[in-house]
PDB file of C-alpha atoms in Angstrom:
ATOM      1  CA  MET A   1      71.810  96.288 105.368  1.00  0.00           C
ATOM      2  CA  SER A   2      69.081  94.848 103.091  1.00  0.00           C
ATOM      3  CA  LEU A   3      69.104  93.024  99.349  1.00  0.00           C
ATOM      4  CA  GLY A   4      68.093  95.760  98.513  1.00  0.00           C
ATOM      5  CA  SER A   5      69.632  98.624 100.408  1.00  0.00           C
ATOM      6  CA  ARG A   6      73.134  96.326  98.938  1.00  0.00           C
ATOM      7  CA  ILE A   7      71.299  96.301  95.741  1.00  0.00           C
ATOM      8  CA  ARG A   8      71.096 100.080  95.881  1.00  0.00           C
ATOM      9  CA  GLU A   9      74.855 100.892  97.261  1.00  0.00           C
ATOM     10  CA  LEU A  10      76.556  99.010  94.394  1.00  0.00           C
ATOM     11  CA  ARG A  11      74.425 100.375  91.895  1.00  0.00           C
ATOM     12  CA  GLU A  12      75.360 103.710  93.052  1.00  0.00           C
ATOM     13  CA  ASP A  13      79.065 103.146  93.461  1.00  0.00           C
ATOM     14  CA  LYS A  14      79.006 101.955  90.038  1.00  0.00           C
ATOM     15  CA  ASN A  15      77.599 105.500  89.072  1.00  0.00           C
ATOM     16  CA  ILE A  16      74.723 103.562  87.234  1.00  0.00           C
ATOM     17  CA  SER A  17      70.954 105.202  87.495  1.00  0.00           C
ATOM     18  CA  ARG A  18      67.985 103.551  87.673  1.00  0.00           C
ATOM     19  CA  SER A  19      66.735 103.586  84.877  1.00  0.00           C
ATOM     20  CA  LYS A  20      70.172 102.124  82.981  1.00  0.00           C
ATOM     21  CA  LEU A  21      70.062  99.545  85.035  1.00  0.00           C
ATOM     22  CA  ALA A  22      66.200  98.762  84.177  1.00  0.00           C
ATOM     23  CA  ASP A  23      67.510  98.106  80.880  1.00  0.00           C
ATOM     24  CA  LEU A  24      70.384  95.960  81.531  1.00  0.00           C
ATOM     25  CA  LEU A  25      68.573  94.026  83.462  1.00  0.00           C
ATOM     26  CA  GLY A  26      65.301  93.787  81.560  1.00  0.00           C
ATOM     27  CA  VAL A  27      63.258  95.294  83.716  1.00  0.00           C
ATOM     28  CA  THR A  28      61.570  98.268  84.110  1.00  0.00           C
ATOM     29  CA  VAL A  29      61.760 101.380  86.746  1.00  0.00           C
ATOM     30  CA  GLY A  30      59.693 100.869  88.652  1.00  0.00           C
ATOM     31  CA  ALA A  31      60.396  96.842  89.677  1.00  0.00           C
ATOM     32  CA  ILE A  32      64.230  98.523  90.545  1.00  0.00           C
ATOM     33  CA  SER A  33      62.722 101.094  92.371  1.00  0.00           C
ATOM     34  CA  ASN A  34      60.664  98.232  93.902  1.00  0.00           C
ATOM     35  CA  TYR A  35      63.698  96.361  94.733  1.00  0.00           C
ATOM     36  CA  GLU A  36      65.379  98.920  96.660  1.00  0.00           C
ATOM     37  CA  ASN A  37      62.847  99.754  99.116  1.00  0.00           C
ATOM     38  CA  GLU A  38      61.567  96.044 100.072  1.00  0.00           C
ATOM     39  CA  ILE A  39      59.170  96.473  97.994  1.00  0.00           C
ATOM     40  CA  SER A  40      59.721  93.037  96.217  1.00  0.00           C
ATOM     41  CA  SER A  41      61.998  91.146  95.550  1.00  0.00           C
ATOM     42  CA  PRO A  42      63.265  90.050  92.306  1.00  0.00           C
ATOM     43  CA  LYS A  43      62.696  86.377  90.971  1.00  0.00           C
ATOM     44  CA  GLU A  44      65.990  84.199  90.410  1.00  0.00           C
ATOM     45  CA  PRO A  45      66.891  85.260  86.480  1.00  0.00           C
ATOM     46  CA  ILE A  46      67.220  89.267  87.482  1.00  0.00           C
ATOM     47  CA  LEU A  47      69.026  88.018  90.935  1.00  0.00           C
ATOM     48  CA  PHE A  48      71.907  86.432  89.001  1.00  0.00           C
ATOM     49  CA  LYS A  49      71.203  89.060  86.013  1.00  0.00           C
ATOM     50  CA  ILE A  50      71.954  91.958  88.981  1.00  0.00           C
ATOM     51  CA  MET A  51      75.541  90.016  90.096  1.00  0.00           C
ATOM     52  CA  GLU A  52      76.182  89.996  86.548  1.00  0.00           C
ATOM     53  CA  VAL A  53      75.249  93.322  85.844  1.00  0.00           C
ATOM     54  CA  LEU A  54      77.166  95.055  89.667  1.00  0.00           C
ATOM     55  CA  ASN A  55      79.944  92.647  89.803  1.00  0.00           C
ATOM     56  CA  CYS A  56      78.857  90.984  93.039  1.00  0.00           C
ATOM     57  CA  ASP A  57      78.382  87.593  94.687  1.00  0.00           C
ATOM     58  CA  ALA A  58      74.963  86.615  95.818  1.00  0.00           C
ATOM     59  CA  ASN A  59      77.687  86.466  99.199  1.00  0.00           C
ATOM     60  CA  TYR A  60      77.578  90.288  99.747  1.00  0.00           C
ATOM     61  CA  LEU A  61      74.603  90.416  99.089  1.00  0.00           C
ATOM     62  CA  PHE A  62      72.799  88.603 101.028  1.00  0.00           C
ATOM     63  CA  GLN A  63      75.448  88.094 104.127  1.00  0.00           C
ATOM     64  CA  ASP A  64      72.382  90.269 106.737  1.00  0.00           C
ATOM     65  CA  ALA A  65      70.265  87.301 105.753  1.00  0.00           C
ATOM     66  CA  ILE A  66      72.301  85.035 105.946  1.00  0.00           C
ATOM     67  CA  ASN A  67      72.935  84.311 110.042  1.00  0.00           C
ATOM     68  CA  MET A  68      76.090  83.680 111.235  1.00  0.00           C
ATOM     69  CA  HIS A  69      77.508  82.996 114.342  1.00  0.00           C
ATOM     70  CA  ALA A  70      81.247  82.230 114.245  1.00  0.00           C
ATOM     71  CA  MET A  71      81.552  86.093 113.325  1.00  0.00           C
ATOM     72  CA  GLU A  72      79.456  89.348 112.210  1.00  0.00           C
ATOM     73  CA  ASN A  73      79.213  89.941 107.967  1.00  0.00           C
ATOM     74  CA  ASN A  74      78.165  92.862 107.965  1.00  0.00           C
ATOM     75  CA  ILE A  75      80.790  94.715 105.262  1.00  0.00           C
ATOM     76  CA  SER A  76      80.475  98.269 103.306  1.00  0.00           C
ATOM     77  CA  ILE A  77      82.015  98.354  99.812  1.00  0.00           C
ATOM     78  CA  GLY A  78      84.682 100.632 101.311  1.00  0.00           C
ATOM     79  CA  GLU A  79      85.426  97.617 103.216  1.00  0.00           C
ATOM     80  CA  TYR A  80      85.334  95.103 100.657  1.00  0.00           C
ATOM     81  CA  LYS A  81      87.426  97.396  98.674  1.00  0.00           C
ATOM     82  CA  ILE A  82      90.335  97.816 101.515  1.00  0.00           C
ATOM     83  CA  VAL A  83      90.716  93.746 102.050  1.00  0.00           C
ATOM     84  CA  GLU A  84      90.815  93.722  98.043  1.00  0.00           C
ATOM     85  CA  LYS A  85      93.554  95.727  98.397  1.00  0.00           C
ATOM     86  CA  TYR A  86      95.099  94.149 101.450  1.00  0.00           C
ATOM     87  CA  ARG A  87      95.382  90.961  99.626  1.00  0.00           C
ATOM     88  CA  CYS A  88      97.200  92.408  96.598  1.00  0.00           C
ATOM     89  CA  LEU A  89     100.446  93.233  99.127  1.00  0.00           C
ATOM     90  CA  ASP A  90     102.970  91.204  99.305  1.00  0.00           C
ATOM     91  CA  LEU A  91     103.705  89.411 102.683  1.00  0.00           C
ATOM     92  CA  HIS A  92     106.310  93.063 104.150  1.00  0.00           C
ATOM     93  CA  GLY A  93     102.997  94.830 103.215  1.00  0.00           C
ATOM     94  CA  LYS A  94      99.961  93.025 105.102  1.00  0.00           C
ATOM     95  CA  GLU A  95     103.181  92.644 108.228  1.00  0.00           C
ATOM     96  CA  MET A  96     102.911  96.346 107.544  1.00  0.00           C
ATOM     97  CA  VAL A  97      98.477  96.696 107.782  1.00  0.00           C
ATOM     98  CA  ASN A  98      98.659  94.469 110.213  1.00  0.00           C
ATOM     99  CA  PHE A  99     101.142  96.160 112.570  1.00  0.00           C
ATOM    100  CA  THR A 100      99.391  99.177 112.148  1.00  0.00           C
ATOM    101  CA  LEU A 101      96.102  98.311 112.029  1.00  0.00           C
ATOM    102  CA  GLU A 102      96.698  96.639 115.410  1.00  0.00           C
ATOM    103  CA  LYS A 103      97.973  99.721 117.397  1.00  0.00           C
ATOM    104  CA  GLU A 104      95.765 102.129 115.935  1.00  0.00           C
ATOM    105  CA  TYR A 105      93.134  99.004 117.634  1.00  0.00           C
ATOM    106  CA  GLU A 106      94.991  99.407 121.315  1.00  0.00           C
ATOM    107  CA  ARG A 107      94.816 103.422 120.432  1.00  0.00           C
ATOM    108  CA  SER A 108      91.728 104.292 119.952  1.00  0.00           C
ATOM    109  CA  ILE A 109      90.104 101.194 122.516  1.00  0.00           C
ATOM    110  CA  ALA A 110      92.164 103.209 124.862  1.00  0.00           C
ATOM    111  CA  LEU A 111      90.833 106.575 123.777  1.00  0.00           C
ATOM    112  CA  LYS A 112      87.945 105.393 123.663  1.00  0.00           C
ATOM    113  CA  ASP A 113      88.667 104.005 127.918  1.00  0.00           C
ATOM    114  CA  ASN A 114      90.331 107.508 129.564  1.00  0.00           C
ATOM    115  CA  ILE A 115      92.864 104.983 129.312  1.00  0.00           C
ATOM    116  CA  ILE A 116      95.451 107.207 127.779  1.00  0.00           C
ATOM    117  CA  GLU A 117      96.068 110.996 126.657  1.00  0.00           C
ATOM    118  CA  THR A 118      97.339 112.735 123.621  1.00  0.00           C
ATOM    119  CA  PRO A 119     101.082 112.266 124.092  1.00  0.00           C
ATOM    120  CA  SER A 120     102.808 115.962 123.804  1.00  0.00           C
ATOM    121  CA  TRP A 121     104.943 114.843 120.565  1.00  0.00           C
ATOM    122  CA  ASN A 122     100.883 114.494 119.147  1.00  0.00           C
ATOM    123  CA  ARG A 123      99.148 117.509 120.941  1.00  0.00           C
ATOM    124  CA  HIS A 124     100.091 119.901 117.975  1.00  0.00           C
ATOM    125  CA  LEU A 125      96.661 117.537 115.740  1.00  0.00           C
ATOM    126  CA  GLU A 126      94.816 118.692 118.773  1.00  0.00           C
ATOM    127  CA  PRO A 127      92.038 121.528 117.930  1.00  0.00           C
ATOM    128  CA  GLN A 128      93.057 124.047 119.092  1.00  0.00           C
ATOM    129  CA  ALA A 129      90.879 127.791 120.185  1.00  0.00           C
ATOM    130  CA  ALA A 130      90.954 130.918 117.746  1.00  0.00           C
ATOM    131  CA  HIS A 131      92.438 132.853 120.944  1.00  0.00           C
ATOM    132  CA  ASN A 132      95.223 130.086 121.967  1.00  0.00           C
ATOM    133  CA  ASP A 133      97.094 132.786 119.736  1.00  0.00           C
ATOM    134  CA  TYR A 134     101.132 132.930 120.355  1.00  0.00           C
ATOM    135  CA  SER A 135     102.275 136.471 121.530  1.00  0.00           C
ATOM    136  CA  ASN A 136     105.498 135.902 119.926  1.00  0.00           C
ATOM    137  CA  ASP A 137     107.432 133.030 118.116  1.00  0.00           C
ATOM    138  CA  GLU A 138     110.117 132.581 120.933  1.00  0.00           C
ATOM    139  CA  GLU A 139     106.750 131.604 123.159  1.00  0.00           C
ATOM    140  CA  GLN A 140     105.928 128.756 120.707  1.00  0.00           C
ATOM    141  CA  GLN A 141     109.376 127.348 119.712  1.00  0.00           C
ATOM    142  CA  LYS A 142     110.712 126.833 123.554  1.00  0.00           C
ATOM    143  CA  LEU A 143     106.642 124.849 123.190  1.00  0.00           C
ATOM    144  CA  MET A 144     108.079 122.819 120.757  1.00  0.00           C
ATOM    145  CA  LYS A 145     111.329 121.976 122.124  1.00  0.00           C
ATOM    146  CA  GLU A 146     109.830 121.237 125.197  1.00  0.00           C
ATOM    147  CA  ASP A 147     107.583 118.769 123.136  1.00  0.00           C
ATOM    148  CA  LEU A 148     110.712 117.199 121.644  1.00  0.00           C
ATOM    149  CA  ASP A 149     112.611 116.656 124.703  1.00  0.00           C
ATOM    150  CA  ASP A 150     109.699 114.653 125.673  1.00  0.00           C
ATOM    151  CA  LEU A 151     110.610 112.091 122.805  1.00  0.00           C
TER     152      LEU A 151
END
């Protein structure tokens, strides 16, 4: 994402119109449009106001312009909010999130590589065709019992 895209994303996330942001920054609506569309870049004093009004830091605004070899630093606002929530968790909460994230990551990679199939106990989550209607409750109960036995 570019600087302009970051400004737009933050503005929209905070439900601020271009007109309102222009008023808060002391610039024209056209200037905001130009920043967001990468036609021009805000001068340093306006950048400081943008960071203050949109409650962000320069690292967020310029993260894609900085060439970081050690890691990718491309994070969306939604991901940033997840990180903020994570930082508020206690040790137990962080352990739970880390465990779940690791297991889901492993599962996703395995599914992507077609290494594993959906477990039988989880098949009810797979999409079913409309014609796949069980003729009676006994048949459905039998299938559910078989799935439970597999556990």
